[in-house]
CSV table of C-alpha atoms in Angstrom, one decimal:
chain,number,residue,atom,x,y,z
A,1,PHE,CA,78.4,53.5,-32.5
A,2,ASN,CA,76.1,56.3,-33.7
A,3,ASN,CA,77.3,59.5,-35.5
A,4,ARG,CA,75.7,61.5,-32.2
A,5,PHE,CA,77.7,59.7,-29.7
A,6,LYS,CA,80.8,60.0,-31.5
A,7,SER,CA,80.4,63.8,-32.1
A,8,GLN,CA,79.9,64.1,-28.4
A,9,TYR,CA,82.8,61.9,-27.1
A,10,ALA,CA,84.9,63.9,-29.3
A,11,GLU,CA,83.6,67.3,-27.6
A,12,LEU,CA,84.0,65.5,-24.2
A,13,GLN,CA,87.4,64.2,-25.3
A,14,ASN,CA,88.4,68.2,-25.7
A,15,GLN,CA,86.9,69.2,-22.3
A,16,LEU,CA,89.1,66.5,-20.3
A,17,LEU,CA,92.0,68.0,-18.1
A,18,PRO,CA,95.3,66.5,-18.4
A,19,GLY,CA,95.7,62.9,-16.9
A,20,GLN,CA,91.9,62.5,-17.4
A,21,ARG,CA,90.3,59.8,-19.9
A,22,VAL,CA,87.0,58.6,-20.6
A,23,LEU,CA,86.7,55.0,-22.2
A,24,THR,CA,84.2,53.4,-24.3
A,25,TYR,CA,83.3,49.6,-25.1
A,26,ASP,CA,81.1,48.6,-27.8
A,27,ILE,CA,78.7,46.6,-25.7
A,28,PRO,CA,76.0,46.1,-28.5
A,29,ARG,CA,78.5,44.5,-30.4
A,30,LEU,CA,79.8,42.2,-27.9
A,31,TRP,CA,76.2,41.4,-26.9
A,32,GLN,CA,76.0,40.4,-31.0
A,33,ASP,CA,79.0,38.6,-30.6
A,34,PHE,CA,77.5,36.5,-27.6
A,35,THR,CA,74.5,35.4,-29.7
A,36,ILE,CA,76.9,34.7,-33.1
A,37,ASN,CA,79.3,33.3,-31.4
A,38,PRO,CA,78.4,31.6,-28.0
A,39,ALA,CA,80.9,28.6,-27.8
A,40,SER,CA,83.9,31.3,-27.5
A,41,TYR,CA,82.3,32.4,-24.4
A,42,GLY,CA,81.3,29.1,-22.8
A,43,LEU,CA,77.6,29.5,-23.9
A,44,SER,CA,75.2,27.2,-25.0
A,45,VAL,CA,71.6,28.6,-25.1
A,46,VAL,CA,71.6,32.3,-26.0
A,47,ASP,CA,67.9,32.5,-27.2
A,48,GLN,CA,66.2,31.2,-24.0
A,49,PRO,CA,66.0,32.2,-20.5
A,50,CYS,CA,67.5,30.1,-17.5
A,51,LEU,CA,64.5,30.7,-15.4
A,52,SER,CA,61.3,29.7,-17.0
A,53,ARG,CA,57.8,29.1,-14.8
A,54,ASN,CA,59.8,29.4,-11.8
A,55,ILE,CA,62.1,26.6,-12.6
A,56,VAL,CA,65.9,27.1,-12.7
A,57,CYS,CA,68.1,25.5,-15.4
A,58,PRO,CA,70.5,22.8,-14.5
A,59,HIS,CA,73.6,24.9,-16.1
A,60,PRO,CA,72.9,28.8,-15.4
A,61,ASN,CA,77.0,29.6,-16.3
A,62,GLU,CA,75.6,28.2,-20.3
A,63,TYR,CA,72.9,30.5,-20.7
A,64,LEU,CA,73.0,34.4,-21.9
A,65,PHE,CA,69.8,35.5,-19.6
A,66,TRP,CA,68.9,34.7,-16.5
A,67,ASP,CA,65.3,36.2,-17.3
A,68,SER,CA,63.5,37.5,-20.4
A,69,LEU,CA,65.6,40.7,-19.5
A,70,HIS,CA,68.5,39.9,-17.3
A,71,PRO,CA,71.9,38.4,-18.2
A,72,THR,CA,73.2,35.9,-16.2
A,73,THR,CA,75.8,36.2,-13.3
A,74,TYR,CA,78.1,34.6,-15.8
A,75,ILE,CA,77.6,37.3,-18.4
A,76,HIS,CA,77.9,39.9,-15.7
A,77,HIS,CA,81.1,38.2,-14.8
A,78,LYS,CA,82.2,38.2,-18.3
A,79,LEU,CA,81.4,42.0,-18.9
A,80,ALA,CA,83.2,43.0,-15.7
A,81,ILE,CA,86.6,41.2,-17.1
A,82,LEU,CA,86.2,42.3,-20.2
A,83,LEU,CA,85.9,45.9,-19.0
A,84,ARG,CA,88.4,45.6,-16.3
A,85,ASP,CA,90.9,45.0,-19.4
A,86,VAL,CA,90.0,47.8,-21.4
A,87,ILE,CA,90.4,50.1,-18.4
A,88,ARG,CA,94.0,48.6,-17.5
A,89,SER,CA,94.9,48.9,-21.3
């Protein structure tokens, strides 16, 4: 996280009413971990998209990216589970 975000987050925390909370999650660090440790997330391809030239790869759940920009549905699901766990903690 950058310093500006940290200061804005601290300022926001001071403005919350009792019982309110703001949660953060370091998505860039998680994204880096997807690429450094793909097997721990069930991934095998992190540097190529599943969809290429209108041909879909045979195992989309093993890919980080659906196309050149968007994560696969599998990655969206992983993110949802991780963020759900942060909210519950």
